[in-house]
Coordinates of C-alpha atoms in Angstrom, one line a residue:
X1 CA -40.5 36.7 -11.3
X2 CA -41.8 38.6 -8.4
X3 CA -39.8 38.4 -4.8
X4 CA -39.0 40.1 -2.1
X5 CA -38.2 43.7 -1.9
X6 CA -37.3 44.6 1.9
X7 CA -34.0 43.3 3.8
X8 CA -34.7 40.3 5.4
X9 CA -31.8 40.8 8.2
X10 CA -29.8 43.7 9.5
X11 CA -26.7 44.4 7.8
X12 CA -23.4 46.8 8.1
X13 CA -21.0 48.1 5.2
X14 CA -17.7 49.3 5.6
X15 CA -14.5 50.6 4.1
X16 CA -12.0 48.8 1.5
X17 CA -8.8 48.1 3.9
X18 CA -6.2 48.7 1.1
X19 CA -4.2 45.8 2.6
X20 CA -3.2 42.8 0.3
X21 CA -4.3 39.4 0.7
X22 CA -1.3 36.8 2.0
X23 CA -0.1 35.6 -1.9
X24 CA -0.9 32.3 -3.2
X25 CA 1.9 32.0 -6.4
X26 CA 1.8 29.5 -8.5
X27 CA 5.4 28.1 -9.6
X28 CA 4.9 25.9 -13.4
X29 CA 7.8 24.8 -15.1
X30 CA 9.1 21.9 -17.0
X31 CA 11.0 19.3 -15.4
X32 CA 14.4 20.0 -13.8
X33 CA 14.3 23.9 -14.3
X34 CA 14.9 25.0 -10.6
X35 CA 10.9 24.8 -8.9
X36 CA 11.9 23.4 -5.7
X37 CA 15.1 25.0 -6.1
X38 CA 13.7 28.2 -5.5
X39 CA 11.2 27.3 -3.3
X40 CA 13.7 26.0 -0.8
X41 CA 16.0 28.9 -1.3
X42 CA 12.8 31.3 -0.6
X43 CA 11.8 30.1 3.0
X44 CA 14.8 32.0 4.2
X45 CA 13.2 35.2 3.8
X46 CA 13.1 37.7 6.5
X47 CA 9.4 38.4 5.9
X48 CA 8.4 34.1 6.8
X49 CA 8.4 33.0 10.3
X50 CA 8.9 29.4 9.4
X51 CA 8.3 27.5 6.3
X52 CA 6.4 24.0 6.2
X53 CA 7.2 21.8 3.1
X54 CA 4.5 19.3 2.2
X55 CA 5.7 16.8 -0.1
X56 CA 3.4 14.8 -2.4
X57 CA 4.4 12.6 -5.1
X58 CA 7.4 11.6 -4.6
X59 CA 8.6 11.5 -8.0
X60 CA 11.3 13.6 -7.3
X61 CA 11.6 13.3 -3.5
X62 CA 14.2 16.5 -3.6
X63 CA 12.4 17.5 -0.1
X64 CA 14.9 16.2 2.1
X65 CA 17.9 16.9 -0.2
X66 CA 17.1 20.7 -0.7
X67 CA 17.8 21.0 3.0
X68 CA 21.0 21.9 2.2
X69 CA 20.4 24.8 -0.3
X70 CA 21.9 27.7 0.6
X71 CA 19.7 30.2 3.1
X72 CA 16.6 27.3 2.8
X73 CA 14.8 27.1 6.7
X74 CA 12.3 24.9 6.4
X75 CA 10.4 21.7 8.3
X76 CA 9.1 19.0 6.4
X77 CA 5.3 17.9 7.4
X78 CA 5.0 14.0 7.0
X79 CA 1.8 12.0 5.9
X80 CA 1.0 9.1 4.6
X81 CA 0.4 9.5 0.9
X82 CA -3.4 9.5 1.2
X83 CA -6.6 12.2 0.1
X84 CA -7.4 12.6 3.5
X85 CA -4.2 12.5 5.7
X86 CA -2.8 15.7 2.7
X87 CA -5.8 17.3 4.3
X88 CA -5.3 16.9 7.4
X89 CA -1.7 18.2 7.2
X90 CA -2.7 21.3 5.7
X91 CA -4.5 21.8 8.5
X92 CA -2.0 21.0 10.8
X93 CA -0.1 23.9 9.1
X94 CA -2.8 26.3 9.4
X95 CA -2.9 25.3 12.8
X96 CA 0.7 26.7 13.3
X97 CA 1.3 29.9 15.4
X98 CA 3.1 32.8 14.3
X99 CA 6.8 33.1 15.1
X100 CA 7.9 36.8 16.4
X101 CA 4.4 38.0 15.1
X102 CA 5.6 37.2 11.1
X103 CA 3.3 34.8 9.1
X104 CA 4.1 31.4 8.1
X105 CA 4.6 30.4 4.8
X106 CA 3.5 26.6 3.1
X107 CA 4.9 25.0 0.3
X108 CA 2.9 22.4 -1.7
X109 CA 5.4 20.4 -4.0
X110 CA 3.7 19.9 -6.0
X111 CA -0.2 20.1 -7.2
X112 CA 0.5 18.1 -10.4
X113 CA 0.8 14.9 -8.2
X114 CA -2.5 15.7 -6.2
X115 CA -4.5 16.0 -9.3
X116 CA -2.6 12.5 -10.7
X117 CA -3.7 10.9 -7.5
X118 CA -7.2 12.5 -8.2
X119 CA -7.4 11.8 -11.3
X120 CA -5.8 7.9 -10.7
X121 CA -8.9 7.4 -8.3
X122 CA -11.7 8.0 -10.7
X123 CA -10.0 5.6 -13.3
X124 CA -9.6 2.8 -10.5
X125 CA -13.6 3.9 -9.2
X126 CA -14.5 4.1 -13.0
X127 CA -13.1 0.3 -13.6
X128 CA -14.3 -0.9 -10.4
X129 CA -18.0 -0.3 -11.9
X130 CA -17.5 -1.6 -14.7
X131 CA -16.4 -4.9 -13.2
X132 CA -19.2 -4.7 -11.1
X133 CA -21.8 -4.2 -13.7
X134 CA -20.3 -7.0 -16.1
X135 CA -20.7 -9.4 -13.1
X136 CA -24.3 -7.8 -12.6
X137 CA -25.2 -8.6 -16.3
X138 CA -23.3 -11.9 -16.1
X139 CA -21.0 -10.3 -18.9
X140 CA -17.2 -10.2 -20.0
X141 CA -15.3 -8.4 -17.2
X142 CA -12.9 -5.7 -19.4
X143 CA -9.0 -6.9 -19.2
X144 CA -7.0 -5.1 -17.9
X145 CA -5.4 -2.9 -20.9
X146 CA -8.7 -2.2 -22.3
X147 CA -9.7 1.2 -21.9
X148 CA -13.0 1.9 -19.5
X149 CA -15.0 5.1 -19.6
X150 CA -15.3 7.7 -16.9
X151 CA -18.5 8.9 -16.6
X152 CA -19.3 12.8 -15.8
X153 CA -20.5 11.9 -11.9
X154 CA -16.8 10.3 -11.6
X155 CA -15.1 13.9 -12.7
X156 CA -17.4 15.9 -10.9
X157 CA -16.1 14.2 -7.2
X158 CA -12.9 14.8 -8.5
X159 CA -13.3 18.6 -8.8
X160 CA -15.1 18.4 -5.5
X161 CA -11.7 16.6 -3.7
X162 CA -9.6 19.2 -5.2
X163 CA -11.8 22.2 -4.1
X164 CA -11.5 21.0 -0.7
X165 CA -7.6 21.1 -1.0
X166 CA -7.8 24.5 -2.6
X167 CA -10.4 25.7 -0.2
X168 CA -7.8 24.9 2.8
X169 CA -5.1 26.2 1.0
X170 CA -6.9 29.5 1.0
X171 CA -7.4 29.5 4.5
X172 CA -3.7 29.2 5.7
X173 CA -2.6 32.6 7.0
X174 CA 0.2 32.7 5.0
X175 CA 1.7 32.8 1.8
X176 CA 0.8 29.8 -0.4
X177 CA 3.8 28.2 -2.6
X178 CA 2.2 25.9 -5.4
X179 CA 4.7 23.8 -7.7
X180 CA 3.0 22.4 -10.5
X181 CA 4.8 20.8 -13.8
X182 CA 3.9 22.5 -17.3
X183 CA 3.4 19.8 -20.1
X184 CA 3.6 21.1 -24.3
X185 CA 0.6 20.4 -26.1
X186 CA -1.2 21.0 -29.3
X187 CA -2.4 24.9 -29.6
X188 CA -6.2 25.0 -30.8
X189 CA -8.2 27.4 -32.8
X190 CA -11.8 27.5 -32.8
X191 CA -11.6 24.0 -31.3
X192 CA -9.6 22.8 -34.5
X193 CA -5.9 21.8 -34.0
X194 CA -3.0 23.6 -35.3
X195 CA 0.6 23.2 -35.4
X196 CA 2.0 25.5 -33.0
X197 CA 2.0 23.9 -29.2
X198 CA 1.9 25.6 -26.2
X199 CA 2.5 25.4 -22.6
X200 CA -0.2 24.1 -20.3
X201 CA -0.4 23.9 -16.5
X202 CA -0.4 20.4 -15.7
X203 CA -3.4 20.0 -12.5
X204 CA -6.8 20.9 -12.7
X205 CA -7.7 23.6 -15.4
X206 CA -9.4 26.1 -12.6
X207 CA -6.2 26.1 -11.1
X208 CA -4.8 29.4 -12.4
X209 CA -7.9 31.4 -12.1
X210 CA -7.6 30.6 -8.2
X211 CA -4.1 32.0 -7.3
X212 CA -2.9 35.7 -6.9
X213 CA 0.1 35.1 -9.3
X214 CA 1.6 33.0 -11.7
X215 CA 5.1 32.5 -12.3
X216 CA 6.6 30.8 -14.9
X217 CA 10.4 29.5 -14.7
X218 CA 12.5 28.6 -17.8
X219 CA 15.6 27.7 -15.6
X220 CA 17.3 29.0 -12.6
X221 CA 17.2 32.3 -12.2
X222 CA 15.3 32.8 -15.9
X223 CA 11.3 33.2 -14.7
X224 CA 8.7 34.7 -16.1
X225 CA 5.4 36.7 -14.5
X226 CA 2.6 35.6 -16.4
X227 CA -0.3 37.1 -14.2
X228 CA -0.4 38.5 -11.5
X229 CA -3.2 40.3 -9.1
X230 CA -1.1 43.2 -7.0
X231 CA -1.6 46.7 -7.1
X232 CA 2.1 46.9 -5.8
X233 CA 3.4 45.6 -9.7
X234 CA 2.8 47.8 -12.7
X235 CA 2.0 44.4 -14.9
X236 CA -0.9 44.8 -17.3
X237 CA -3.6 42.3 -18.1
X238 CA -2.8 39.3 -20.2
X239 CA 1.1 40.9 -20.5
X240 CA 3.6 38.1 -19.8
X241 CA 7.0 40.3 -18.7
X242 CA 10.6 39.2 -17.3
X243 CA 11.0 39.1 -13.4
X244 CA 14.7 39.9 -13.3
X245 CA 17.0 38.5 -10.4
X246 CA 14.4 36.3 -9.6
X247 CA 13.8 35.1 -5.9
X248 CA 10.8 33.9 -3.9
X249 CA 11.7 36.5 -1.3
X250 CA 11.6 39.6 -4.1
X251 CA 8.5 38.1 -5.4
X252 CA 6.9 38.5 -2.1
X253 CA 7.5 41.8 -1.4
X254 CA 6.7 42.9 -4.9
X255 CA 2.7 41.5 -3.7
X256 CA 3.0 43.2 -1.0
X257 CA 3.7 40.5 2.1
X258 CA 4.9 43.2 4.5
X259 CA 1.9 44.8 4.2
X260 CA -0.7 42.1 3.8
X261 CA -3.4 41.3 6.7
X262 CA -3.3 38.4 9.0
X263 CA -6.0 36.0 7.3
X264 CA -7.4 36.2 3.8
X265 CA -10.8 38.1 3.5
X266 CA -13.3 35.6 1.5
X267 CA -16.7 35.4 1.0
X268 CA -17.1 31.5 -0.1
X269 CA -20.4 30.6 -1.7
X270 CA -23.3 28.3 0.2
X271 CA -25.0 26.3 -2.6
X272 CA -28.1 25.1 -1.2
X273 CA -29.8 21.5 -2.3
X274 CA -33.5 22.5 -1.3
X275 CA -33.6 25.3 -3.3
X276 CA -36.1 27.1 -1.0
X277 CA -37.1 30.5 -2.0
X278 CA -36.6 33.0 0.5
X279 CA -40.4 34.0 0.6
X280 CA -41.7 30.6 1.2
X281 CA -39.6 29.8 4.4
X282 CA -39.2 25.8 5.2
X283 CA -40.2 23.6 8.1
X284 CA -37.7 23.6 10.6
X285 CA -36.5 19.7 10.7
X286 CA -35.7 17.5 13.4
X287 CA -32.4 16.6 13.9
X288 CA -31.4 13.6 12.1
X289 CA -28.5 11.5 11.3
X290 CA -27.3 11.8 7.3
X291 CA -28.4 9.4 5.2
X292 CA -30.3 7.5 8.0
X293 CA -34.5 7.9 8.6
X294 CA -36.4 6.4 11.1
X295 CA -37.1 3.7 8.5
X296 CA -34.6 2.9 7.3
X297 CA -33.2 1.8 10.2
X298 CA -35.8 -0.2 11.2
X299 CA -35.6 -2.5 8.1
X300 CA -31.7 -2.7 9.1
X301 CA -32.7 -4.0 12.3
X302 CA -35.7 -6.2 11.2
X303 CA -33.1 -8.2 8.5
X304 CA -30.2 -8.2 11.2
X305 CA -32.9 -10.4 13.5
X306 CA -33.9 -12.4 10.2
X307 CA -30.2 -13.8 9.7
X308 CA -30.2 -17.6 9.9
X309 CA -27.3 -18.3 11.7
X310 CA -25.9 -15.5 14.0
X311 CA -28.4 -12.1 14.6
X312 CA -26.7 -11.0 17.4
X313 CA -23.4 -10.4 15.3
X314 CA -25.7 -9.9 12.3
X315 CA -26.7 -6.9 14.9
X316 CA -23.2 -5.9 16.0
X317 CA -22.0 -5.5 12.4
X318 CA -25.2 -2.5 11.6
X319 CA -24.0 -1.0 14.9
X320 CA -20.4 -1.0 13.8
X321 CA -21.4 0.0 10.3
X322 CA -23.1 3.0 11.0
X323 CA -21.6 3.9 14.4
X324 CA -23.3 4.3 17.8
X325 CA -23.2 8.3 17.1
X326 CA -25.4 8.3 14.2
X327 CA -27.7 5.7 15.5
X328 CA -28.5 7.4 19.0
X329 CA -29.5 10.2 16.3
X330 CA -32.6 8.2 15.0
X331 CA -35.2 7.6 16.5
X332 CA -37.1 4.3 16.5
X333 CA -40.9 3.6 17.4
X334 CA -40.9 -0.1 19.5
X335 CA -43.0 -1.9 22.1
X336 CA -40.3 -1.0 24.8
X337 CA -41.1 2.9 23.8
X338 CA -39.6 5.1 21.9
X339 CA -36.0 5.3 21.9
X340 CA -32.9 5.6 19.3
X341 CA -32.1 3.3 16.9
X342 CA -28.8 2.6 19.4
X343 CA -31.0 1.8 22.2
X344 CA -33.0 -0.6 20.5
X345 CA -30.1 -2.7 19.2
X346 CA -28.5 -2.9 23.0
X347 CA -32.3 -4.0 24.2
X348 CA -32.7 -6.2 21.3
X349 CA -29.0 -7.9 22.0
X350 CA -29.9 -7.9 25.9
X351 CA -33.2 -10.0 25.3
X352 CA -31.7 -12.3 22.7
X353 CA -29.2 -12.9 25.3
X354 CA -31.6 -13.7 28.2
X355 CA -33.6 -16.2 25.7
X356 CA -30.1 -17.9 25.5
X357 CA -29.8 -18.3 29.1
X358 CA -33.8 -19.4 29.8
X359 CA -33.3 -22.1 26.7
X360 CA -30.1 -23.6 28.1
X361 CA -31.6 -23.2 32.1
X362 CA -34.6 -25.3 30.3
X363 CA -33.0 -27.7 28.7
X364 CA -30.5 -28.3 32.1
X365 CA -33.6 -28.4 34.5
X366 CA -36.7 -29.2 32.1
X367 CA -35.2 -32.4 30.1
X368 CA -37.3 -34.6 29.2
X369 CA -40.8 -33.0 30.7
X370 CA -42.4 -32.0 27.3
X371 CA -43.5 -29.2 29.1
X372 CA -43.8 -25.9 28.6
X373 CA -44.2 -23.3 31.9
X374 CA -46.8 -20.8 32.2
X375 CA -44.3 -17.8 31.1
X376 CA -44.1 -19.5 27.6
X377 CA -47.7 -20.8 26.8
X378 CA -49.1 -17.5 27.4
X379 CA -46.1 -15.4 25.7
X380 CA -47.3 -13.1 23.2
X381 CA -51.4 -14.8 23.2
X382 CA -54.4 -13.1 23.7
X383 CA -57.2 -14.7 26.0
X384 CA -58.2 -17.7 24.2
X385 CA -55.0 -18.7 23.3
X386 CA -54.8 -17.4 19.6
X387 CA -52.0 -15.7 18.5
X388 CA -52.8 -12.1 16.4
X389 CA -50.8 -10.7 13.2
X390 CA -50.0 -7.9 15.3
X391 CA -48.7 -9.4 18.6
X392 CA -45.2 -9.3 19.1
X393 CA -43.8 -12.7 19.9
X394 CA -41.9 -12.0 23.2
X395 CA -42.5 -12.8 26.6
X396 CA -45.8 -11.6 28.5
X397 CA -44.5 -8.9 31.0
X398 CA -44.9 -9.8 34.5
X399 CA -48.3 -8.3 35.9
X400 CA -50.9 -9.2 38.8
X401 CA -53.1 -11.2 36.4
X402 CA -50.4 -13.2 34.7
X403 CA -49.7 -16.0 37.2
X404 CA -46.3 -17.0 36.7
X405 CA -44.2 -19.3 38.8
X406 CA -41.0 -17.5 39.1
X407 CA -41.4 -13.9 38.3
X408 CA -38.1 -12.5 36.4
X409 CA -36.4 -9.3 36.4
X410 CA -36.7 -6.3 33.9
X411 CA -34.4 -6.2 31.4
X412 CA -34.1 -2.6 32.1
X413 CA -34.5 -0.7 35.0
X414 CA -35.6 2.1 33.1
X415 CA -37.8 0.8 30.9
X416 CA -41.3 1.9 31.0
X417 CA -43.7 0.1 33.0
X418 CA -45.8 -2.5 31.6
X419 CA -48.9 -1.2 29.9
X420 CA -52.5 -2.3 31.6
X421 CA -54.3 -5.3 29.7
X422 CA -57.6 -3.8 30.2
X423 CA -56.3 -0.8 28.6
X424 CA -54.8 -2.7 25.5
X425 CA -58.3 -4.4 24.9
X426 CA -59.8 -0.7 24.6
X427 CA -57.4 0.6 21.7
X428 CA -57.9 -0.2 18.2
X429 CA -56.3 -3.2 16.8
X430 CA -53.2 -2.1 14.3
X431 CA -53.0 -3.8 10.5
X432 CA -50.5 -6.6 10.2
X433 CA -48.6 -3.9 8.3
X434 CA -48.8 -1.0 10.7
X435 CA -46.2 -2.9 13.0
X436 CA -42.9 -3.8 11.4
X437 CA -40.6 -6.5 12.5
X438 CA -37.8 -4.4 13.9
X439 CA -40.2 -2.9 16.5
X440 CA -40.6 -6.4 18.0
X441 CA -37.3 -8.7 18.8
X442 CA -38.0 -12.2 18.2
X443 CA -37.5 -15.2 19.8
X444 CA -35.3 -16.8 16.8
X445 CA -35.3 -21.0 17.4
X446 CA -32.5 -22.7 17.2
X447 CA -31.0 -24.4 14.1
X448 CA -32.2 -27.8 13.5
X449 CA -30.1 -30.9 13.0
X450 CA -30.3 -30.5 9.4
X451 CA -29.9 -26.7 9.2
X452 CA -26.9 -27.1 11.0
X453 CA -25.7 -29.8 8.4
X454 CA -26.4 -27.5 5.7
X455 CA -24.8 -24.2 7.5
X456 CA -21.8 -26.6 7.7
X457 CA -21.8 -27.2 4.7
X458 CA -21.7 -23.8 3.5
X459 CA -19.3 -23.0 5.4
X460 CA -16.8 -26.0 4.0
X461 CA -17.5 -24.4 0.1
X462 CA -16.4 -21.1 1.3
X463 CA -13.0 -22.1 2.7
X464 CA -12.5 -24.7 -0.1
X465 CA -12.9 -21.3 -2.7
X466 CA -10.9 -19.3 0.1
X467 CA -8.2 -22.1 -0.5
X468 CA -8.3 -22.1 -4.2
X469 CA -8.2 -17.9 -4.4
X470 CA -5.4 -17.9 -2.2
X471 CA -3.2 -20.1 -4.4
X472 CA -4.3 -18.1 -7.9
X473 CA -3.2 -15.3 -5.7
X474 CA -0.3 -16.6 -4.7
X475 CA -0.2 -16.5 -0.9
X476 CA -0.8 -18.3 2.2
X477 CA -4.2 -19.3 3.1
X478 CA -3.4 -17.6 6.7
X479 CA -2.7 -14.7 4.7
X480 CA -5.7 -14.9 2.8
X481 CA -7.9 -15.0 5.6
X482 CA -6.2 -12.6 7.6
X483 CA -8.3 -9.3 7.5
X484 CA -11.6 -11.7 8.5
X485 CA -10.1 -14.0 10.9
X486 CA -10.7 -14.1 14.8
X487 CA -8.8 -12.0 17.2
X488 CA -7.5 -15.2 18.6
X489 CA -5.1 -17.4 16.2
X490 CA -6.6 -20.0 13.8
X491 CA -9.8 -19.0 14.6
X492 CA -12.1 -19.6 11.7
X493 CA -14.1 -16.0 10.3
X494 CA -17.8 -15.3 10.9
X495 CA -19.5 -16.9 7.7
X496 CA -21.1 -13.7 6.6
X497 CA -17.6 -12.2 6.5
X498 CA -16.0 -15.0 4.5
X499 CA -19.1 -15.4 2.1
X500 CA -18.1 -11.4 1.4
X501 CA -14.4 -11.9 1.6
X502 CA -14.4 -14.1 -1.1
X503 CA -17.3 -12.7 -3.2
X504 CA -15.3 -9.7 -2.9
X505 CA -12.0 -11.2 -4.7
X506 CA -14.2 -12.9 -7.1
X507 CA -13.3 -10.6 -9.7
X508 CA -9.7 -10.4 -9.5
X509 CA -9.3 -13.9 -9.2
X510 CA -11.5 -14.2 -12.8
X511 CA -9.3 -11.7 -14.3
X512 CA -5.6 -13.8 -13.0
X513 CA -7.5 -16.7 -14.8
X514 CA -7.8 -15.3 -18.1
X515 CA -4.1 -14.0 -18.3
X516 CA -3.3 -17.6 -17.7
X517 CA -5.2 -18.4 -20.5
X518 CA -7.9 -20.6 -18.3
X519 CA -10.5 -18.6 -20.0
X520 CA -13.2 -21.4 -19.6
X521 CA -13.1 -22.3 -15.9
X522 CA -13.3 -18.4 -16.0
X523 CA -16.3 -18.1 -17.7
X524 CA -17.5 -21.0 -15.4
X525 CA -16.4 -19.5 -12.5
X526 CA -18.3 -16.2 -13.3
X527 CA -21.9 -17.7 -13.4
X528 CA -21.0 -19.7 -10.0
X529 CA -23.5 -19.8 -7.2
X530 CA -23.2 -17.7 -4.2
X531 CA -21.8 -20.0 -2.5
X532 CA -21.0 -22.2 -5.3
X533 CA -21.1 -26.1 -3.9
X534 CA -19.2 -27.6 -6.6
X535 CA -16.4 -25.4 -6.3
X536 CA -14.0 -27.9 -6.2
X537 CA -15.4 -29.6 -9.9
X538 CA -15.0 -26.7 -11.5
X539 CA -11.2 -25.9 -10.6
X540 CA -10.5 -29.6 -10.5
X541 CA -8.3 -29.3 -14.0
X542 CA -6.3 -27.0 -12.3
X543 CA -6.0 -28.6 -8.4
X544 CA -7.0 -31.9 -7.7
X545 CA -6.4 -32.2 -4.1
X546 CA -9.4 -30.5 -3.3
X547 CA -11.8 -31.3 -1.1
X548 CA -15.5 -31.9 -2.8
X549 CA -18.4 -31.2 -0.7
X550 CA -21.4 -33.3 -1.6

């Protein structure tokens, strides 16, 4: 396929340095053969400044005890166990300044617990699915000893998680110590089994292409150099030879450490997802937030006012969802202006707040009158009193030819002004569907007599199924409720946050019931309403001190 021929940009060559790379080694052995041994015995070296030991596993938990190896100098970095706090101490390390100009040096003990955890997250992500497709398809959740398969996408994030560890790994200005556990498995042929076995690196199988050398120890003292990329060690392709009088500081200067430059030299790969050709040059975008357009958070808006019981917190919660960051990067099209989707939310939750105020000044001053004032009979109407598809039903700004008894205040001082009436008749009328319901707030009434019954109601099911999920559980119903209750004690959760709560535990409480054997109140309890109102029926076999809500 044709393309382009001349440079698109001007570029500079320049000489090979001839200086090493700071060594990433990979340690592998079997268990108890002397890895951390010699790791901890290593960061004495006269060629580290300081050593930093990161931890992860804790199978063997030898990090502290190793302290007192003879010659080992080395601080242990602390973290929390998780994906993203490892991370974050690598970086931490990287962060680290030299000491008397010599690098430092990290140790990573070891890789064959970071690829476990990995690996442990796609089987809990893969099960999680499935649980969540069976209750989809109103199906049999799978137990928990059956086996569940892990599809490709799963195994494909994994890889991406452990690039990111390797891709900071490569980054530390330093040499890189990588423990890592060798397993013995079945040797294939031709993708056939056979009968002898050999020795595999237990982590993820890119691992040993990504290192500078790999060292394999058979006991203390006894190692083996199975690859290696130095042009200070005579060590032929694919030749596995003895390192005698083994030690992490004779390995190091064998690579070369005391000659190696400051940072690694790498020229990492930029996939990109448009695939844009480089003769056909894209649109320059606007700045957007990921994952958020213009539309879609409008409709997150428009169903946030359209909650039946509390849009103001229905409002708070897309705000806290998506954070005011990414909202103030959307922008939003309303009948205040344009403005960011951020903006919108505060002027929405400022004029929802102000209808609260004129409904309870109304019903404190206007009992009893039947009447409504000039500000509300012409709010939102056109002359002749007929209301339009396309008219958003707020209150009429305040202008010369709207007579109105006790003029109020802007809701914002730096709003735009009002737009001209005569000027509105002169534009062409929008479709009912060019104007969506997000652009306008609405003036939501308040619940009825017997909407508040029902939302009662509702509300009584959900903590009688909070009740009876917290005993299958086996703890407290304070407990229970704990991550959704009020900042203040024994104050009840919002009813969108309990309805989730416990829809959320659903499926662990199904799967409690049929180890206990209860495998038809299961069943029952699977196809149950969301809420179900005779909750307390269908677990009445099992408690009878329920309360039933008719």
């Amino acid at each position: 396929m044709a393309g382009l021929i001349a440079p698109q940009r001007t570029r500079k060559s320049r000489k090979p340095t001839g200086l090493p790379n700071p060594p990433l080694v990979l340690i592998t052995g079997q268990e108890k053969v002397g890895k951390s041994y010699e790791a901890a015995k290593g960061s004495g070296s006269d060629l580290i400044g300081k050593t930093y030991w990161i931890e992860v596993g804790g199978n063997e938990g030898t990090a502290d005890y190793y302290g007192r190896v003879p010659g080992a100098d080395y601080e242990i970095v602390e973290h929390d166990g998780s994906y993203q706090d490892i991370l974050d101490a690598i970086r931490w390390v990287n962060a680290q300044p030299r000491i008397d100009g010599k690098p430092n040096m990290l140790v990573m003990d070891s890789v064959t617990s970071v690829w476990d955890m990995l690996s442990d997250e796609v089987a809990m992500f893969a099960r999680n699915r499935a649980v969540i497709k069976a209750n989809r398809n109103r199906s049999r959740v799978p137990a928990a000893d059956e086996p569940v398969v892990v599809d490709p996408d799963l195994w494909n994030r994994a890889k991406d998680r452990w690039g990111k560890v390797m891709w900071l790994l490569r980054r530390h200005q330093g040499p890189v110590l990588l423990l890592a556990r060798t397993e013995v498995v079945t040797a294939f042929e031709n993708d056939k089994p056979t009968r002898n076995t050999t020795r595999k690196v237990k982590a993820e199988r890119n691992l040993p292409a990504a290192v500078d050398a790999i060292l394999d120890l058979h006991g203390l003292g006894e190692a083996w150099l199975t690859g290696v990329r130095s042009l200070h060690m005579d060590l032929q392709p694919g030749e596995t030879r003895r390192f005698k009088d083994f030690s992490v500081d004779a390995l190091l200067r064998r690579m070369g450490l005391q000659d190696a430059v400051e940072s690694r030299a790498m020229y990492e790969t930029r996939p990109d997802a448009t695939l844009q050709e480089p003769d056909q040059p894209a649109e320059p975008a606007e700045p957007t937030a990921p994952g958020l357009s213009e539309q879609k958070a409008t409709h997150l808006i428009a169903e946030a006012l359209k909650h039946p019981n509390d849009p103001e917190q229905a409002l708070r919660e897309v705000r806290e969802e998506h954070g005011r960051r990414t909202l103030k990067a959307v922008r939003t099209q309303s009948k205040w202006g344009v403005m960011s989707a951020d903006a919108l939310i505060t002027r929405t939750l400022d004029y929802l707040a102000k209808k609260v105020a004129e409904a309870e000044a109304r019903e404190g001053g206007d009992a009893g009158t039947g009447e409504l004032s000039s500000t509300e009979s012409s709010a939102g109407q056109p002359e002749g009193g007929q209301e339009t598809p396309d008219t958003p039903r707020v209150e009429a700004p305040a202008t010369a030819e709207t007579p109105q008894a006790d003029p109020e205040p802007p809701v914002d001082e730096g709003a735009p002004p009002p737009p001209d009436p005569q000027a509105e008749a002169t534009e062409p009328e929008p479709r009912p569907e060019d104007v969506s319901e997000a652009e306008q707030p609405q003036d939501l009434p308040r619940p009825r007599p017997a909407q508040a019954n029902k939302l009662n109601r509702v509300m009584a099911v959900l903590l009688t199924e909070s009740e009876i999920q917290s005993r299958i559980l086996g703890v407290t119903m304070q407990e229970f409720l704990e991550p959704v209750s009020g900042p203040e004690e024994g104050t009840p959760p919002p009813m969108t946050k309990l309805r989730s709560h416990v829809l959320e535990h659903r499926p662990m409480v199904i799967g409690l019931l049929e180890d206990r054997g209860e495998r038809d109140i299961a069943n029952a309890y699977r196809l149950a309403g969301k809420p179900e109102l005779k909750i307390a029926d269908m677990f009445s076999t099992l408690y009878n001190d329920l309360t039933t809500v008719g």
